[in-house]
Coordinates of C-alpha atoms in Angstrom, one line a residue:
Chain A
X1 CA -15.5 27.7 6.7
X2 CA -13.3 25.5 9.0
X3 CA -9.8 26.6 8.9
X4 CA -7.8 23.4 7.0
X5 CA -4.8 22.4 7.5
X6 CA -2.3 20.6 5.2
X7 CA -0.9 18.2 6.6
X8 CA 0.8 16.0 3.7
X9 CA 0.8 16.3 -0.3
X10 CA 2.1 13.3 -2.8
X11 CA 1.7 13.3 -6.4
X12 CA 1.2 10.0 -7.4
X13 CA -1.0 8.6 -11.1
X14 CA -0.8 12.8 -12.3
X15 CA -2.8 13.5 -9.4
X16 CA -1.9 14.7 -5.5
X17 CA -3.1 13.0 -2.6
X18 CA -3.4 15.0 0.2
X19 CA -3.9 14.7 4.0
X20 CA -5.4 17.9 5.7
X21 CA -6.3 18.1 9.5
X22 CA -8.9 20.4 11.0
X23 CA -11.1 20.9 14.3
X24 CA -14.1 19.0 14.0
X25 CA -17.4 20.8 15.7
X26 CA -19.2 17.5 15.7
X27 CA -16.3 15.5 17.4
X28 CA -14.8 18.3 19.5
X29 CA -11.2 17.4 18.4
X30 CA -8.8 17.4 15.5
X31 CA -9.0 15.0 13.1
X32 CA -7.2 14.0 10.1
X33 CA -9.0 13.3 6.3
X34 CA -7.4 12.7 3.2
X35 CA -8.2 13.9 -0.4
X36 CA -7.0 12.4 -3.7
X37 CA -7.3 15.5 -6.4
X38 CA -6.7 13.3 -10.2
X39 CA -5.2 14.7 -12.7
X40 CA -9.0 15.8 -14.1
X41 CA -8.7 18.4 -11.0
X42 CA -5.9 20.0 -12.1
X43 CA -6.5 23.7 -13.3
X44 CA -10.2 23.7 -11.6
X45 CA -12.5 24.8 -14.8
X46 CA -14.8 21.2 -14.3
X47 CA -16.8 19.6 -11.5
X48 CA -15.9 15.7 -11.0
X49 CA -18.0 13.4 -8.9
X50 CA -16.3 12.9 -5.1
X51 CA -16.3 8.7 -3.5
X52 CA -16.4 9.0 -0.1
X53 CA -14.2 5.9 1.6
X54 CA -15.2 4.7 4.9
X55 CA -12.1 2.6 6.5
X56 CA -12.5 -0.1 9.2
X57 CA -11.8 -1.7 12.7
X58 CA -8.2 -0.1 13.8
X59 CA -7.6 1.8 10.6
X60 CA -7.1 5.9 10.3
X61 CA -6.7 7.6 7.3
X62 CA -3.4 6.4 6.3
X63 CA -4.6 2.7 5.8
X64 CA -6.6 3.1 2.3
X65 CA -4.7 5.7 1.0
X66 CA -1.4 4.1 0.9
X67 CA -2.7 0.1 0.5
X68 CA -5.2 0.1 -1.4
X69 CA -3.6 1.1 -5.0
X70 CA -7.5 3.5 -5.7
X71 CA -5.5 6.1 -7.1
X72 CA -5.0 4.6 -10.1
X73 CA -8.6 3.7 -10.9
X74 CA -9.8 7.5 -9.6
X75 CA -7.4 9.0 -11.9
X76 CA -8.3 7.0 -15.1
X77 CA -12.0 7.6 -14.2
X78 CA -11.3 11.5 -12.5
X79 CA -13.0 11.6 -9.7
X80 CA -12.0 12.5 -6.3
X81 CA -11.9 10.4 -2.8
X82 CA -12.0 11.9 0.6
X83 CA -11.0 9.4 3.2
X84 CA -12.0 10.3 6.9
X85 CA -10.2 8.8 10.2
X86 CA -12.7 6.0 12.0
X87 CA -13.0 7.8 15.5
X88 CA -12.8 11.0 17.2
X89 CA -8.7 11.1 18.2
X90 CA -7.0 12.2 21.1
X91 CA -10.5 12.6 23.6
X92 CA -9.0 10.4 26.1
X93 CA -12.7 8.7 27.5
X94 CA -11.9 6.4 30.0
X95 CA -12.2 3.0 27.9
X96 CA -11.0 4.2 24.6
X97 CA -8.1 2.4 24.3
X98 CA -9.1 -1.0 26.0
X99 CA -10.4 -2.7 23.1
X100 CA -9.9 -3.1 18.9
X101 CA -13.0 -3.1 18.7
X102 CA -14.4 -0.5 20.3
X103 CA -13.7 3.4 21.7
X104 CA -10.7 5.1 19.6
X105 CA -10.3 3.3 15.7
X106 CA -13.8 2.0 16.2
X107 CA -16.7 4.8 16.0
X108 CA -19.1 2.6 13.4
X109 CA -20.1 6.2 11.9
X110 CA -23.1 6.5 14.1
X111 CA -24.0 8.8 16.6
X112 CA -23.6 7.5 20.0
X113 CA -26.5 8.5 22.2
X114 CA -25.3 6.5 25.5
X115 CA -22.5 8.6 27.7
X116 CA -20.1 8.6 28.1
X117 CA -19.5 8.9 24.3
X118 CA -22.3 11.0 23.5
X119 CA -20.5 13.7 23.2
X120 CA -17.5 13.1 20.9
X121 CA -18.5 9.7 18.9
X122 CA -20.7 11.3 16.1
X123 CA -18.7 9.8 13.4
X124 CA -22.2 9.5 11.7
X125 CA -23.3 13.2 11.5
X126 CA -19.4 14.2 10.9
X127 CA -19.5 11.9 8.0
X128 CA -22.6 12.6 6.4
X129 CA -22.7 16.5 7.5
X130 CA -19.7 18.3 8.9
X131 CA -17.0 16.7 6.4
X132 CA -19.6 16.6 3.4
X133 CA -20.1 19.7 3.8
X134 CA -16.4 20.7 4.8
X135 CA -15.6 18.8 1.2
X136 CA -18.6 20.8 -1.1
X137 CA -17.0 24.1 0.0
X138 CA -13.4 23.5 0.5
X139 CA -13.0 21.8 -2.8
X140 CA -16.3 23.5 -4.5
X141 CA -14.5 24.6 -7.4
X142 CA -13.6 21.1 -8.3
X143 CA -16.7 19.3 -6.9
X144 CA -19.9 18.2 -8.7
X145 CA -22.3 18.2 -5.4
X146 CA -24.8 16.1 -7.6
X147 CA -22.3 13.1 -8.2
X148 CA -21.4 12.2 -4.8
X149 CA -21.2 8.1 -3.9
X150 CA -20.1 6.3 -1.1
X151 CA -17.6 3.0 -0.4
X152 CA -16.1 1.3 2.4
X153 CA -15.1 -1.6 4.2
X154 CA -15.5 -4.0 7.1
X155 CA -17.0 -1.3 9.5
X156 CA -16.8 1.3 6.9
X157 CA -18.4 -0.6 4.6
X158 CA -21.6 -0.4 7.3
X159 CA -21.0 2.6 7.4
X160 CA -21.2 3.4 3.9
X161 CA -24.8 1.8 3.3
X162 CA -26.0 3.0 7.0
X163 CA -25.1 6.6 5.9
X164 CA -26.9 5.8 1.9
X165 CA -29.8 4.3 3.5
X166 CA -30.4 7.2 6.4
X167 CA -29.9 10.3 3.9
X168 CA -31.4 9.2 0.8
X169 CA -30.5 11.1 -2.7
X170 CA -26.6 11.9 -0.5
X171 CA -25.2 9.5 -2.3
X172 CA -25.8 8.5 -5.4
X173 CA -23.7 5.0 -5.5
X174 CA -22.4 3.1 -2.9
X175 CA -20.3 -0.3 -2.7
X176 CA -18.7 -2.3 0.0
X177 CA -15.8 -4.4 0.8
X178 CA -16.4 -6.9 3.2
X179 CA -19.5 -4.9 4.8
X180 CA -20.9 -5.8 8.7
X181 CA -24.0 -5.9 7.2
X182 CA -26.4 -6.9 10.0
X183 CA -24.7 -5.3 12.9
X184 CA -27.5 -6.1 15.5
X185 CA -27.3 -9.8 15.0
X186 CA -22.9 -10.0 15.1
X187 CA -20.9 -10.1 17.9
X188 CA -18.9 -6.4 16.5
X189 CA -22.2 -5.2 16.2
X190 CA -24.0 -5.9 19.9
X191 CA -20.7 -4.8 21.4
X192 CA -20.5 -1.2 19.7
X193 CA -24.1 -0.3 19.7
X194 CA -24.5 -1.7 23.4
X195 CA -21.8 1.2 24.4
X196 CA -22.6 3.5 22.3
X197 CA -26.6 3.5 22.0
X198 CA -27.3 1.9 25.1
X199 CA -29.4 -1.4 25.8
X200 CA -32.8 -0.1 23.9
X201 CA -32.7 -2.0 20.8
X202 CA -35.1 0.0 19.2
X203 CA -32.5 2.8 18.7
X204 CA -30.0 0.2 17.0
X205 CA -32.4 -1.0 14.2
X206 CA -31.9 2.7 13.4
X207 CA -28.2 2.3 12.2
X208 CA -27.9 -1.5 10.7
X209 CA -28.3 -1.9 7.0
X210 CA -30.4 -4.8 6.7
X211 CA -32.8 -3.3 8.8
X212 CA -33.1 0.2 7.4
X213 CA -32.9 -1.2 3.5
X214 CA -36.3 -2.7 4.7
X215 CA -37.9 0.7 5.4
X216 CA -35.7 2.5 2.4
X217 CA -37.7 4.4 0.6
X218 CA -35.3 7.1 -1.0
X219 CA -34.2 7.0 -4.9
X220 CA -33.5 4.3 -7.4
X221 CA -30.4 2.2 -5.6
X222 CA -28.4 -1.1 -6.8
X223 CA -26.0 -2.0 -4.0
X224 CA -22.6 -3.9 -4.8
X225 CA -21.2 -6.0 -1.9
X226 CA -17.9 -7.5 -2.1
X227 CA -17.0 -10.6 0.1
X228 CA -14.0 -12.5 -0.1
X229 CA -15.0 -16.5 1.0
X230 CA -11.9 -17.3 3.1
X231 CA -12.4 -14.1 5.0
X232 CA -12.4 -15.6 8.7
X233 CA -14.4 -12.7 10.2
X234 CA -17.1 -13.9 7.1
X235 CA -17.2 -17.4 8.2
X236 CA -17.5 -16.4 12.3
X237 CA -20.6 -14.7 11.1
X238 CA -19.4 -11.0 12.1
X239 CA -20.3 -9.9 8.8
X240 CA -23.5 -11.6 7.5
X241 CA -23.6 -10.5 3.8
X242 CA -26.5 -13.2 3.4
X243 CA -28.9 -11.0 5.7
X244 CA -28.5 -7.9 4.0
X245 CA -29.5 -9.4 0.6
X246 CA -32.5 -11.5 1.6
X247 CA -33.9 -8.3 3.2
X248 CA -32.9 -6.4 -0.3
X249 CA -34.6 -9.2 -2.2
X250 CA -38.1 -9.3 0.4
X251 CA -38.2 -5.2 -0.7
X252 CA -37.0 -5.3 -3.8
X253 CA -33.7 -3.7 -3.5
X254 CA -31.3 -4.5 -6.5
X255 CA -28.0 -5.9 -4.6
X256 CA -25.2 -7.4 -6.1
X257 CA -23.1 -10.0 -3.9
X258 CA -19.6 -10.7 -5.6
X259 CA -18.5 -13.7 -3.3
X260 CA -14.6 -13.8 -4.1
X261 CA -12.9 -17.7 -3.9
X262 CA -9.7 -17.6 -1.3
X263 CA -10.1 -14.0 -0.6
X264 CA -9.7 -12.8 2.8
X265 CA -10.3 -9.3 4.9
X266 CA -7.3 -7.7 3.6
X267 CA -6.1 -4.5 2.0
X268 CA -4.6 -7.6 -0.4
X269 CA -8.2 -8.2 -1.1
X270 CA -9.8 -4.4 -1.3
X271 CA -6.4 -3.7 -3.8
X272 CA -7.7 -6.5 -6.1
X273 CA -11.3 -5.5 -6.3
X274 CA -11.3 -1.8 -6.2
X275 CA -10.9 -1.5 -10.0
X276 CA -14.1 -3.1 -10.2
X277 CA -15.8 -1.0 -7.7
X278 CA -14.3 2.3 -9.5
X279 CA -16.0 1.4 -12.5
X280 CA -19.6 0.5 -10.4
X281 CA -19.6 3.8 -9.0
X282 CA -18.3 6.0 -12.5
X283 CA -20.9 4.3 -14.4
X284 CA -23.4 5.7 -12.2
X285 CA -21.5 9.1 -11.0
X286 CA -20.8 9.6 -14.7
X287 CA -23.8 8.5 -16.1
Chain B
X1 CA 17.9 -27.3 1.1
X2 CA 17.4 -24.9 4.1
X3 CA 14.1 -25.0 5.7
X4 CA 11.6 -22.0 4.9
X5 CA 8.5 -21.1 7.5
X6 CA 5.7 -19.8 5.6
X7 CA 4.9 -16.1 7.9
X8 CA 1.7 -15.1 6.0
X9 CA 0.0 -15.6 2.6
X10 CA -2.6 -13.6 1.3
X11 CA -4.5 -14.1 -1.8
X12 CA -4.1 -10.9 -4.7
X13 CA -4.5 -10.7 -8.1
X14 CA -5.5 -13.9 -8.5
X15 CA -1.8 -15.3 -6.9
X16 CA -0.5 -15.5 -3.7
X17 CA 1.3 -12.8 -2.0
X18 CA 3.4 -15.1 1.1
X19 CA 6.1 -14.0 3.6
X20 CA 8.4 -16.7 4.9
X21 CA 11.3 -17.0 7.3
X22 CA 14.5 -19.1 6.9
X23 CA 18.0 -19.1 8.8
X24 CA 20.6 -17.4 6.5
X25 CA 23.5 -18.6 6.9
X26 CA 25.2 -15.6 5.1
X27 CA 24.0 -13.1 7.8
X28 CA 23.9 -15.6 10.5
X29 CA 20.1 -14.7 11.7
X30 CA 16.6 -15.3 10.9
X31 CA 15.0 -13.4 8.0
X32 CA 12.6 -13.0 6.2
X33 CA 11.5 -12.6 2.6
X34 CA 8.5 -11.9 -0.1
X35 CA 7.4 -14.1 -2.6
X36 CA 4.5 -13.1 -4.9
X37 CA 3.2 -16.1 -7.5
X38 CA 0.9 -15.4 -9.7
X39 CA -2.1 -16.5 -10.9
X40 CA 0.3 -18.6 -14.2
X41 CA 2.6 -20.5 -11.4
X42 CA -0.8 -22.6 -10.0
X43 CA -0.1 -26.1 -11.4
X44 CA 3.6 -26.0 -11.3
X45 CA 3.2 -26.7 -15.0
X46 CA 5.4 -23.8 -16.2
X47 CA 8.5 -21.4 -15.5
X48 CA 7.7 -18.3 -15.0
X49 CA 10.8 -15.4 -15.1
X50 CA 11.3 -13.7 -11.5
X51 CA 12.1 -10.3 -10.5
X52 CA 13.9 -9.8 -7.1
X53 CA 12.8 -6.3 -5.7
X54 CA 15.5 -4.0 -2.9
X55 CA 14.4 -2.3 -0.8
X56 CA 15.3 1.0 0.5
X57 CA 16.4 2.5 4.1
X58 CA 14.2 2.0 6.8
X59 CA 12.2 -0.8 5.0
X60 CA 11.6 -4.7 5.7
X61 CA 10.1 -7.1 3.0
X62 CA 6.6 -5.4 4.2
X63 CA 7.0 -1.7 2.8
X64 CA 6.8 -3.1 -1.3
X65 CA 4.5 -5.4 -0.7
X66 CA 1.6 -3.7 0.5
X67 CA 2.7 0.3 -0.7
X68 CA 3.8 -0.6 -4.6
X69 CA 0.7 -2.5 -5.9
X70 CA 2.9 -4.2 -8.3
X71 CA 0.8 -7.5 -7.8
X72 CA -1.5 -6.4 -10.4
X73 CA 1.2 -6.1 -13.0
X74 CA 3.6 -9.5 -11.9
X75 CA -0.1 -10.8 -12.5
X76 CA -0.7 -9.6 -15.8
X77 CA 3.0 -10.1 -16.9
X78 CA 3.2 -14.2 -15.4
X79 CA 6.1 -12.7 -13.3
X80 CA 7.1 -14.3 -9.9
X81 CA 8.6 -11.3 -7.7
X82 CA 10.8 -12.1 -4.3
X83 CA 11.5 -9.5 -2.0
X84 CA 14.5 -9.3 0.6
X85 CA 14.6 -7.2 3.8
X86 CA 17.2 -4.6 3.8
X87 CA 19.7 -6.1 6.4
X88 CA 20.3 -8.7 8.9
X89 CA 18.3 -8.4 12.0
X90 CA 18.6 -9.0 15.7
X91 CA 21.8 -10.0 15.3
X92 CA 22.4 -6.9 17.9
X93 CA 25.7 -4.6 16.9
X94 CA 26.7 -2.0 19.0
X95 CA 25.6 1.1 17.1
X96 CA 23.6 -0.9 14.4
X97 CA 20.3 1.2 15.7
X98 CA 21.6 4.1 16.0
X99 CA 21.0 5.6 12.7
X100 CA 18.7 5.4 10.3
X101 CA 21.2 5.2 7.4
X102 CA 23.1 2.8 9.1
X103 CA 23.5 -0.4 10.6
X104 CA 19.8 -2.4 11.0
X105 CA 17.5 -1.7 7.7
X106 CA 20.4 -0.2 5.8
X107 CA 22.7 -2.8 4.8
X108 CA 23.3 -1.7 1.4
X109 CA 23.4 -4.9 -0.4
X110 CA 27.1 -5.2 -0.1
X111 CA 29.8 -7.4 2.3
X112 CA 30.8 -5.8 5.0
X113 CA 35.2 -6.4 5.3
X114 CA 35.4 -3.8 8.5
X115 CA 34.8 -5.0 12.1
X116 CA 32.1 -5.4 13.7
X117 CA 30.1 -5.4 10.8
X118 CA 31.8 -8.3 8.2
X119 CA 30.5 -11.0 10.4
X120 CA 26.3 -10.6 9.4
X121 CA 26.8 -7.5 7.0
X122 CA 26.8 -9.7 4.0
X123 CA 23.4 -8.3 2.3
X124 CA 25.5 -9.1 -1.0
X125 CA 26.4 -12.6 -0.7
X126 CA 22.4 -13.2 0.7
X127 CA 21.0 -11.7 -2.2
X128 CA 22.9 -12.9 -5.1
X129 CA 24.1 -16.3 -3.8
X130 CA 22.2 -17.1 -0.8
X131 CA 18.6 -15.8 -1.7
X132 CA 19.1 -16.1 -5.2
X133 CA 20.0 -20.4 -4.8
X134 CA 17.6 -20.5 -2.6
X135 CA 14.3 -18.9 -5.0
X136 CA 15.8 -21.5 -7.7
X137 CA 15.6 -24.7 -5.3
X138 CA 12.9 -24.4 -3.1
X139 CA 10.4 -22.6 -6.4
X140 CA 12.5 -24.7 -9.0
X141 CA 9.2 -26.3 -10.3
X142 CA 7.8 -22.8 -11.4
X143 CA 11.2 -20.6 -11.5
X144 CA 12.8 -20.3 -14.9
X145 CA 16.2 -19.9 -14.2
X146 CA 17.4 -18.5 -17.3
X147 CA 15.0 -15.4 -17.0
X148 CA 15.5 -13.3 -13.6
X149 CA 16.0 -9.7 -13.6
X150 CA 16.2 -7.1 -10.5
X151 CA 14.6 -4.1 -9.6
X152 CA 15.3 -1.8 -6.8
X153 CA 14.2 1.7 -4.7
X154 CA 16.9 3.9 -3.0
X155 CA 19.7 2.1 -1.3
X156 CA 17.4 -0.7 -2.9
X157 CA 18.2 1.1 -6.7
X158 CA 22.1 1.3 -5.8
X159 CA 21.7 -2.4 -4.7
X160 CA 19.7 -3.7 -7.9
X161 CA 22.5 -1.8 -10.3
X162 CA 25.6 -3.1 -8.0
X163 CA 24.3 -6.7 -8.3
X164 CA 24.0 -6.9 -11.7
X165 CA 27.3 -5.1 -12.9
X166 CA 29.4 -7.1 -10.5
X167 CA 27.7 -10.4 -10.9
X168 CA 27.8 -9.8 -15.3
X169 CA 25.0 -12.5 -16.5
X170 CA 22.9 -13.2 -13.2
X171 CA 20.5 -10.3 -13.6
X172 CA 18.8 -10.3 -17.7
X173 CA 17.0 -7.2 -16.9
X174 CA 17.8 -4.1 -14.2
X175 CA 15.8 -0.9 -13.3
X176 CA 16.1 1.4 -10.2
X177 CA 13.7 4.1 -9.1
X178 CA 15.4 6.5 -7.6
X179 CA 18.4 5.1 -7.1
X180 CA 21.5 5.9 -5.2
X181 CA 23.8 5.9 -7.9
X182 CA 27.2 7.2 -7.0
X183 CA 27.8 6.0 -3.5
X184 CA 31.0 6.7 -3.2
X185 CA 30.4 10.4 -4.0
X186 CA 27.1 10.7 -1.8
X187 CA 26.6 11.6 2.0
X188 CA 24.4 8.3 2.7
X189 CA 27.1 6.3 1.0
X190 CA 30.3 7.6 2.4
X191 CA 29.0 7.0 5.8
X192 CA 27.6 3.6 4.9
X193 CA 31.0 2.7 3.1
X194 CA 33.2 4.2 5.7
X195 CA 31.4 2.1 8.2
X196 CA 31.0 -1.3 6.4
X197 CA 34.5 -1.2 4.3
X198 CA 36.8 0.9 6.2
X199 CA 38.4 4.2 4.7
X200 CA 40.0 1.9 1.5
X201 CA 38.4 4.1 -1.0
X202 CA 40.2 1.3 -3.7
X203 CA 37.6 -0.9 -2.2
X204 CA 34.4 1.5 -2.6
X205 CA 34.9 1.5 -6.2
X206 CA 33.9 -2.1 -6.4
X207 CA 30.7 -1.7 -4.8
X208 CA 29.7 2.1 -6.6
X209 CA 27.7 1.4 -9.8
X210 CA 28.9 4.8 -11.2
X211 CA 32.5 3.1 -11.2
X212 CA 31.4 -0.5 -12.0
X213 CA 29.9 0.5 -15.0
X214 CA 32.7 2.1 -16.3
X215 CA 34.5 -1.6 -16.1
X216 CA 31.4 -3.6 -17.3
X217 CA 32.0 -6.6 -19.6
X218 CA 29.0 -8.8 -19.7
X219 CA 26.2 -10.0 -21.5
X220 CA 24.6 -6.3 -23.2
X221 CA 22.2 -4.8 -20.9
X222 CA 20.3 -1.4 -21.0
X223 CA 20.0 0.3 -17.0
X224 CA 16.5 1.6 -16.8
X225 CA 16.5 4.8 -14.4
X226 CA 13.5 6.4 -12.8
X227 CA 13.9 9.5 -10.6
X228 CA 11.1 11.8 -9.3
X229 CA 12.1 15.6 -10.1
X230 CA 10.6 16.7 -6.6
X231 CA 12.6 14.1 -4.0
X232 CA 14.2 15.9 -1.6
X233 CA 16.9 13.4 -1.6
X234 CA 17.5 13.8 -5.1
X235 CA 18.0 17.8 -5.1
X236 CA 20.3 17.2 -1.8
X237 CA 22.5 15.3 -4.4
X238 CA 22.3 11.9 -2.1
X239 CA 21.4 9.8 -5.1
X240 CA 23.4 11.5 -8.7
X241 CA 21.2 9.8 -11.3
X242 CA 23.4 12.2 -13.9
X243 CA 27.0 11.1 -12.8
X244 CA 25.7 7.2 -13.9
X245 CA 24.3 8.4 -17.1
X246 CA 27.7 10.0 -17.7
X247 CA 29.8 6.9 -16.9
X248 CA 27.1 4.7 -19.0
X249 CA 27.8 7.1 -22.0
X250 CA 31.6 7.6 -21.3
X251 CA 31.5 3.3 -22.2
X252 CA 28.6 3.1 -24.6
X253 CA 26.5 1.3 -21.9
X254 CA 22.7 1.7 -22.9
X255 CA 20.4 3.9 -20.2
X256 CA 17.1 5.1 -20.0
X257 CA 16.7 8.1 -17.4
X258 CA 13.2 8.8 -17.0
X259 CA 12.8 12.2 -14.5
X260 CA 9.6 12.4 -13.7
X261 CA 8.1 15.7 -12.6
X262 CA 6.8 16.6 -9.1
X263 CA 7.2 13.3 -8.0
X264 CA 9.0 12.5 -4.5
X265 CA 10.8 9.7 -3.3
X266 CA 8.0 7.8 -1.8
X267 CA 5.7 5.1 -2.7
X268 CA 2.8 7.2 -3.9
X269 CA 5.7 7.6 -6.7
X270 CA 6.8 4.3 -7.1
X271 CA 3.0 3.1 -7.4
X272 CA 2.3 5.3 -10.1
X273 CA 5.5 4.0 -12.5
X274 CA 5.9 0.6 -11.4
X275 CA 3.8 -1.0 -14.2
X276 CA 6.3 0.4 -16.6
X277 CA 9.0 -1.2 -14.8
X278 CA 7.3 -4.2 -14.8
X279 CA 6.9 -3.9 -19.0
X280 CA 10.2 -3.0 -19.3
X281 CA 11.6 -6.6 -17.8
X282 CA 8.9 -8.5 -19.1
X283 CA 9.5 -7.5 -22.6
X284 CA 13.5 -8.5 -22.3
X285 CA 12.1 -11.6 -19.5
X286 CA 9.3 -13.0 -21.7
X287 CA 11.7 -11.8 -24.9

């Protein structure tokens, strides 16, 4: 196993989140993921279903973790939430740092195929292999392998039903805040799969949600999208929520869209909705 | 009436979490403050208590407002909750960035009487006359005057405890978490004293709430305590929670000391007791 290291430890609701670091194989560089243990974890004699949360555009770990008030809805339900950076850190490609929206803070959990970031930005296959895996062993005394869902938001919310609908049965429940959900068809979208899969758009229909929910053909799924209405990245049509659910509907996917009145992208907005999503996900992990 | 510039607003919890700016003319600079209205104060059609929140060292009006969650519970409660920053800013003292305990971001909620500091040092004066006539003007149509209590972290808790013992009537309701609550007898608050009041220890006394208590002759009022077991700053004996209890006892002044184990000085901590906070002013508030 991966050596880990601790890198921070806060009790907060009875429970302890934690920040580790550790050398990712799949992203040849150190990289930084955080844990929440609730007070369920404590003592390590019962397994408790794991959320994974997938952050967005210029976010790392720290963002969710200490805005987003989760802890208090994972301790009352006990289950645990690992919380990975959004990039490979500190691989200096030329171009990393020149955009938001693209390069460092901004891997869209895929796995780039196009150099020069073929090598480092496989945020997909770290996400849904190196650190699930990392997470099933490391923490295997508290972790119920079985009852594993997914959340995210803005570009980890893509993430989140890109990495459900490409591995079916990995997770078991998955929600979004504020999801790109049609990434070939947004400006976000073109930009970051232009650099990192190249021009061949048969390669990008491989990682956009409302695209692969039309092929999905994995077990029972009900997906839960949150969208605030006064979001401005909603209304310039980076995020396309509408898409995703008429493809769900012309398969037969169950989706739930929760439009939310005066809501915008914010952490303000994920901190009054993730209650909701907690229970979504227990029901299911806990069913 | 000055003139406020509305900074941000963000929708959460049902209210509105803004940010504006005004020119104080206590401090002589630009600054800025929190406002959260809750979901009760759209219409204008009732008065709502408030609670004014302080800040600790190192913090502006940002640090509470996205780190505490408390917007869920000023939301349940019908409580309006104003947040200062922690001292003047770019007014440009030599020294005043020098430290982290002192100077910019560590005012200490007191008026400055030593040079150069007594000019813009006047944290006190901002927050209970300044700030305080300003909330009741410019939010008179949903502010119930008669029903505003203070609540404070750190230099913030010291602050919170100060203003209501000196100021015997203004404040209905007062916790601290983790406050510094001996001043005079602390590290952090001998240099901050020595600094901002000169080496007069006869004028220390007036703003340490260990002393002020002893003196107290207001309206009753019970000092609610909160203080993590595990903060570092706690066990290096920079914030004496026992020395208040002491002086409460010693005069028959009600207190509520509430040591919380494993818990540090951060706002993982706060987050997790904050909705008691916020039950404890609203049962005395909404009395």
């Amino acid at each position: 196993m991966e050596a880990l290291e601790l890198v921070s430890s806060n009790k907060i609701f009875g429970g302890f989140q934690k920040v580790y670091s550790h050398e990712s194989s799949e992203l040849k560089c150190k990289m930084n993921f955080s844990v929440y243990l609730p007070p369920q974890a404590e003592g390590g004699d019962v397994k408790l279903p794991v959320i994974f949360y997938l952050s967005g555009l210029t976010c790392n770990e720290q963002n969710f973790i200490t805005k987003s008030g989760f802890q208090r809805y994972a301790a009352e339900h006990g289950i645990i939430v690992v919380g990975p950076d959004t990039s490979p850190r500190g691989v200096k490609i030329p171009g990393d740092d020149e955009s938001w929206d693209f390069g460092v803070a901004a891997g869209f959990y895929l796995d780039a195929t196009n150099e020069p970031w073929a090598k480092n930005y496989r945020m997909g296959s770290y996400v849904n292999k190196e650190l699930y895996d990392l997470i099933l062993q490391a923490f295997g005394n508290v972790v119920d392998g079985e009852r594993i869902g997914i959340m995210g938001h803005s570009m980890g919310g893509h993430g989140a039903l890109v990495s459900t609908l490409r591995n079916p049965g990995l997770y078991k429940s998955v929600s979004a805040f504020a999801p790109i959900c049609n990434p070939t068809a947004c400006p976000w979208g073109v930009k970051a799969f232009s650099g990192y899969l190249g021009e061949d758009k048969c390669k990008w229909v491989e990682w956009d949600a409302t695209e692969l929910v039309k092929k999905y053909d994995g077990p029972p799924l009900t997906l839960l999208i949150d969208q605030g209405a006064g979001d401005s990245f909603y209304i310039q049509k980076q995020l396309l929520p509408e898409n995703l659910v008429e493809a769900c509907r012309s398969v037969g996917v169950p989706v739930i869209l929760n439009l939310r009145e005066g809501y915008d992208h914010s952490y303000y907005y994920i901190s009054s909705y993730i209650g909701e999503h907690f229970a979504f996900h227990a029901k299911i992990l806990k069913a």
